[in-house]
CSV table of C-alpha atoms in Angstrom, one decimal:
chain,number,residue,atom,x,y,z
A,1,UNK,CA,42.8,-45.5,-24.3
A,2,UNK,CA,39.3,-46.7,-23.4
A,3,UNK,CA,40.5,-49.4,-21.1
A,4,UNK,CA,42.8,-47.1,-19.2
A,5,UNK,CA,40.0,-44.6,-18.8
A,6,UNK,CA,37.7,-47.2,-17.4
A,7,UNK,CA,40.3,-48.4,-15.0
A,8,UNK,CA,41.0,-44.9,-13.8
A,9,UNK,CA,37.2,-44.3,-13.3
A,10,UNK,CA,37.1,-47.5,-11.2
A,11,UNK,CA,40.0,-46.3,-9.1
A,12,UNK,CA,38.2,-43.0,-8.4
A,13,UNK,CA,39.9,-40.7,-10.9
A,14,UNK,CA,36.8,-39.5,-12.6
A,15,UNK,CA,35.7,-35.8,-12.9
A,16,UNK,CA,36.6,-32.9,-15.1
A,17,UNK,CA,40.4,-33.6,-15.2
A,18,UNK,CA,40.2,-37.2,-16.3
A,19,UNK,CA,40.1,-36.5,-20.1
A,20,UNK,CA,43.0,-34.1,-19.7
A,21,UNK,CA,45.0,-36.8,-17.9
A,22,UNK,CA,44.2,-39.4,-20.7
A,23,UNK,CA,45.5,-36.9,-23.2
A,24,UNK,CA,48.8,-36.6,-21.2
A,25,UNK,CA,49.0,-40.4,-21.1
A,26,UNK,CA,48.6,-40.5,-24.9
A,27,UNK,CA,51.3,-37.9,-25.4
A,28,UNK,CA,53.6,-39.7,-23.0
A,29,UNK,CA,53.2,-43.0,-25.0
A,30,UNK,CA,53.9,-41.2,-28.3
A,31,UNK,CA,57.1,-39.6,-26.8
A,32,UNK,CA,58.4,-42.9,-25.5
A,33,UNK,CA,57.8,-44.6,-28.8
A,34,UNK,CA,59.4,-41.8,-30.7
A,35,UNK,CA,62.5,-41.9,-28.5
A,36,UNK,CA,62.4,-45.7,-28.8
A,37,UNK,CA,63.5,-45.4,-32.4
A,38,UNK,CA,66.8,-43.9,-31.2
A,39,UNK,CA,67.3,-45.5,-27.8
A,40,UNK,CA,66.0,-48.8,-26.6
A,41,UNK,CA,63.4,-47.9,-24.0
A,42,UNK,CA,60.7,-50.6,-24.4
A,43,UNK,CA,60.1,-53.8,-26.4
A,44,UNK,CA,56.4,-53.0,-26.4
A,45,UNK,CA,55.5,-51.0,-29.5
A,46,UNK,CA,51.8,-51.9,-30.1
A,47,UNK,CA,49.6,-49.1,-28.7
A,48,UNK,CA,47.1,-51.4,-27.1
A,49,UNK,CA,49.7,-53.6,-25.5
A,50,UNK,CA,51.5,-50.4,-24.3
A,51,UNK,CA,48.3,-49.2,-22.7
A,52,UNK,CA,47.8,-52.5,-20.9
A,53,UNK,CA,51.4,-53.5,-19.9
A,54,UNK,CA,52.8,-50.1,-19.1
A,55,UNK,CA,50.0,-47.8,-18.2
A,56,UNK,CA,47.3,-50.0,-16.6
A,57,UNK,CA,50.0,-52.1,-14.9
A,58,UNK,CA,51.7,-49.0,-13.5
A,59,UNK,CA,48.6,-47.4,-12.0
A,60,UNK,CA,47.2,-50.6,-10.6
A,61,UNK,CA,49.2,-49.8,-7.4
A,62,UNK,CA,46.5,-47.1,-6.7
A,63,UNK,CA,44.3,-50.0,-5.4
A,64,UNK,CA,46.4,-49.9,-2.3
A,65,UNK,CA,45.3,-47.1,0.1
A,66,UNK,CA,48.8,-46.2,1.3
A,67,UNK,CA,49.6,-44.9,-2.2
A,68,UNK,CA,47.1,-42.1,-1.8
A,69,UNK,CA,48.6,-41.1,1.6
A,70,UNK,CA,52.2,-40.9,0.4
A,71,UNK,CA,53.6,-37.4,-0.4
A,72,UNK,CA,57.1,-38.3,-1.4
A,73,UNK,CA,57.7,-41.2,-3.8
A,74,UNK,CA,60.7,-42.8,-5.4
A,75,UNK,CA,60.7,-45.1,-8.4
A,76,UNK,CA,63.8,-47.3,-8.4
A,77,UNK,CA,65.0,-48.6,-11.8
A,78,UNK,CA,62.4,-46.5,-13.6
A,79,UNK,CA,63.6,-47.3,-17.1
A,80,UNK,CA,61.2,-45.4,-19.4
A,81,UNK,CA,59.5,-43.9,-16.4
A,82,UNK,CA,57.3,-46.8,-15.2
A,83,UNK,CA,55.5,-46.6,-12.9
A,84,UNK,CA,56.7,-43.2,-11.8
A,85,UNK,CA,55.5,-41.0,-14.6
A,86,UNK,CA,52.0,-42.5,-14.8
A,87,UNK,CA,51.6,-42.0,-11.1
A,88,UNK,CA,52.9,-38.4,-11.4
A,89,UNK,CA,50.2,-37.7,-14.0
A,90,UNK,CA,47.5,-38.9,-11.6
A,91,UNK,CA,48.9,-37.2,-8.5
A,92,UNK,CA,50.3,-33.7,-9.5
A,93,UNK,CA,50.4,-32.8,-5.8
A,94,UNK,CA,52.9,-35.5,-4.9
A,95,UNK,CA,56.7,-35.4,-5.3
A,96,UNK,CA,58.3,-38.1,-7.5
A,97,UNK,CA,62.0,-39.1,-7.9
A,98,UNK,CA,62.8,-41.3,-10.8
A,99,UNK,CA,66.1,-43.2,-10.3
A,100,UNK,CA,67.9,-45.1,-13.1
A,101,UNK,CA,71.5,-46.2,-13.5
A,102,UNK,CA,71.6,-45.3,-17.2
A,103,UNK,CA,72.2,-41.6,-17.7
A,104,UNK,CA,70.9,-41.7,-21.3
A,105,UNK,CA,67.5,-42.7,-20.0
A,106,UNK,CA,67.5,-40.1,-17.3
A,107,UNK,CA,68.2,-37.3,-19.9
A,108,UNK,CA,65.3,-38.6,-22.0
A,109,UNK,CA,63.0,-38.7,-19.0
A,110,UNK,CA,63.9,-35.1,-18.1
A,111,UNK,CA,62.9,-34.0,-21.6
A,112,UNK,CA,59.7,-36.0,-21.5
A,113,UNK,CA,58.8,-34.6,-18.1
A,114,UNK,CA,59.3,-31.1,-19.4
A,115,UNK,CA,57.3,-31.8,-22.5
A,116,UNK,CA,54.4,-33.1,-20.4
A,117,UNK,CA,54.7,-30.2,-17.9
A,118,UNK,CA,55.2,-32.6,-15.1
A,119,UNK,CA,56.8,-30.3,-12.5
A,120,UNK,CA,56.5,-32.8,-9.7
A,121,UNK,CA,59.0,-35.2,-11.4
A,122,UNK,CA,62.7,-35.3,-10.7
A,123,UNK,CA,64.8,-37.8,-12.8
A,124,UNK,CA,68.1,-38.8,-11.1
A,125,UNK,CA,71.0,-40.7,-12.5
A,126,UNK,CA,72.7,-43.1,-10.1
A,127,UNK,CA,72.8,-46.6,-8.6
A,128,UNK,CA,70.5,-47.4,-5.8
A,129,UNK,CA,73.3,-48.7,-3.7
A,130,UNK,CA,75.0,-45.3,-3.8
A,131,UNK,CA,72.1,-43.0,-3.6
A,132,UNK,CA,70.5,-44.7,-0.6
A,133,UNK,CA,73.5,-43.9,1.4
A,134,UNK,CA,73.2,-40.1,0.9
A,135,UNK,CA,71.5,-38.2,3.6
A,136,UNK,CA,69.1,-36.4,1.3
A,137,UNK,CA,67.7,-39.8,0.1
A,138,UNK,CA,68.2,-42.3,3.0
A,139,UNK,CA,64.8,-43.1,4.7
A,140,UNK,CA,63.3,-39.9,3.2
A,141,UNK,CA,60.4,-41.4,1.2
A,142,UNK,CA,56.9,-42.4,2.2
A,143,UNK,CA,56.7,-44.9,-0.7
A,144,UNK,CA,59.1,-46.7,-3.0
A,145,UNK,CA,57.9,-48.5,-6.1
A,146,UNK,CA,59.8,-50.6,-8.5
A,147,UNK,CA,59.1,-52.6,-11.7
A,148,UNK,CA,62.7,-53.5,-12.0
A,149,UNK,CA,63.5,-57.1,-12.8
A,150,UNK,CA,65.4,-58.6,-9.8
A,151,UNK,CA,64.8,-61.1,-7.1
A,152,UNK,CA,62.7,-59.7,-4.3
A,153,UNK,CA,65.4,-60.0,-1.7
A,154,UNK,CA,67.8,-58.1,-3.9
A,155,UNK,CA,65.2,-55.5,-4.8
A,156,UNK,CA,64.5,-55.0,-1.1
A,157,UNK,CA,68.1,-54.2,-0.5
A,158,UNK,CA,68.0,-51.6,-3.3
A,159,UNK,CA,64.7,-50.1,-2.2
A,160,UNK,CA,64.0,-50.3,1.6
A,161,UNK,CA,66.9,-48.0,2.6
A,162,UNK,CA,65.0,-45.2,0.8
A,163,UNK,CA,61.8,-45.7,2.8
A,164,UNK,CA,60.9,-44.0,6.1
A,165,UNK,CA,60.0,-46.1,9.1
A,166,UNK,CA,56.2,-46.5,8.7
A,167,UNK,CA,56.4,-46.2,4.9
A,168,UNK,CA,55.9,-48.8,2.2
A,169,UNK,CA,57.8,-50.5,-0.6
A,170,UNK,CA,55.7,-51.9,-3.5
A,171,UNK,CA,57.4,-54.5,-5.7
A,172,UNK,CA,55.7,-55.3,-9.1
A,173,UNK,CA,56.0,-59.0,-9.9
A,174,UNK,CA,54.8,-61.3,-12.6
A,175,UNK,CA,53.6,-64.9,-12.3
A,176,UNK,CA,53.8,-67.1,-9.2
A,177,UNK,CA,56.1,-65.4,-6.7
A,178,UNK,CA,55.5,-67.7,-3.7
A,179,UNK,CA,59.0,-69.3,-3.8
A,180,UNK,CA,60.7,-66.0,-4.3
A,181,UNK,CA,58.7,-64.6,-1.3
A,182,UNK,CA,59.7,-67.5,0.8
A,183,UNK,CA,63.4,-67.1,-0.1
A,184,UNK,CA,63.3,-63.3,0.6
A,185,UNK,CA,61.6,-63.2,4.0
A,186,UNK,CA,64.8,-63.2,6.0
A,187,UNK,CA,66.4,-60.5,3.8
A,188,UNK,CA,63.3,-58.3,4.1
A,189,UNK,CA,63.4,-58.7,7.9
A,190,UNK,CA,67.1,-57.9,8.1
A,191,UNK,CA,66.5,-54.7,6.1
A,192,UNK,CA,63.7,-53.5,8.5
A,193,UNK,CA,60.7,-54.6,6.5
A,194,UNK,CA,57.8,-57.0,6.7
A,195,UNK,CA,55.8,-58.4,3.8
A,196,UNK,CA,52.2,-57.4,4.7
A,197,UNK,CA,50.0,-58.0,1.7
A,198,UNK,CA,49.7,-58.1,-2.1
A,199,UNK,CA,47.3,-56.6,-4.7
A,200,UNK,CA,46.4,-58.1,-8.0
A,201,UNK,CA,44.7,-56.4,-11.0
A,202,UNK,CA,43.0,-58.4,-13.7
A,203,UNK,CA,41.4,-56.0,-16.1
A,204,UNK,CA,38.1,-57.1,-17.7
A,205,UNK,CA,38.6,-60.6,-16.2
A,206,UNK,CA,41.9,-61.1,-18.0
A,207,UNK,CA,44.5,-63.1,-16.2
A,208,UNK,CA,47.1,-60.4,-16.3
A,209,UNK,CA,49.5,-62.4,-14.2
A,210,UNK,CA,50.9,-59.3,-12.4
A,211,UNK,CA,50.8,-58.6,-8.7
A,212,UNK,CA,52.3,-56.0,-6.3
A,213,UNK,CA,53.9,-57.2,-3.1
A,214,UNK,CA,53.6,-54.6,-0.3
A,215,UNK,CA,56.3,-54.4,2.3
A,216,UNK,CA,56.0,-52.2,5.3
A,217,UNK,CA,59.1,-50.5,6.7
A,218,UNK,CA,58.9,-51.4,10.4
A,219,UNK,CA,62.5,-50.6,11.6
A,220,UNK,CA,65.4,-48.6,10.4
A,221,UNK,CA,67.7,-50.3,7.9
A,222,UNK,CA,71.2,-51.1,9.3
A,223,UNK,CA,73.9,-48.7,8.3
A,224,UNK,CA,75.8,-51.4,6.4
A,225,UNK,CA,73.0,-51.7,3.9
A,226,UNK,CA,72.8,-51.3,1.0
A,227,UNK,CA,76.1,-53.0,0.4
A,228,UNK,CA,78.5,-51.6,-2.2
A,229,UNK,CA,77.4,-51.5,-5.8
A,230,UNK,CA,77.0,-55.0,-7.4
A,231,UNK,CA,77.2,-56.9,-4.1
A,232,UNK,CA,73.4,-57.4,-3.5
A,233,UNK,CA,73.0,-59.0,-6.9
A,234,UNK,CA,76.2,-61.2,-6.5
A,235,UNK,CA,75.6,-62.1,-2.9
A,236,UNK,CA,71.9,-61.9,-2.0
A,237,UNK,CA,71.1,-61.8,1.7
């Protein structure tokens, strides 16, 4: 975990607790890979690749200053807990909700969170289209992050309804996203957001090919959004 440790030091997470956090990351990886023999959580099984593509990618959002300011964060389409659990390890003072549509994964994340003593994590089963309409979730979060695989416009409809006005949505993307950004601008505007900037992390000069697109929530999302489950994917804005 030397590369992760170096990255965290560069991001300002040095000090007495860093070694302890690295040990929690290591234990988290072991738990995911153990569960992976029973339930398909990740295609990445090599420890070095896991460190790079799951851990280092997840925490790269900490380059963006607004991540430090956020107190309440939701991870939509969390899967095996990325990026939510790595961020919860780094920020024990923040509150994290991990949302996934597969209950089997949520039950595993609950066990993993308890095993790691992450009391700031709450895994929730449900679809974003349904949960974002509930009062306790709608526009209640300072920050939404997602590594889910979906077109940016579709992802914005899943995620922006969770974000407070003045908050942020960070979408993890791979490769050249310019055309996807162009096609999604209108959808983002309709949903109350504006694409402000992007951050890119290339560890040790590697062309990692990942970036995070940062969308600011400027206006409330219209009450008709998100549309009913399945519609955003079938009929993108």
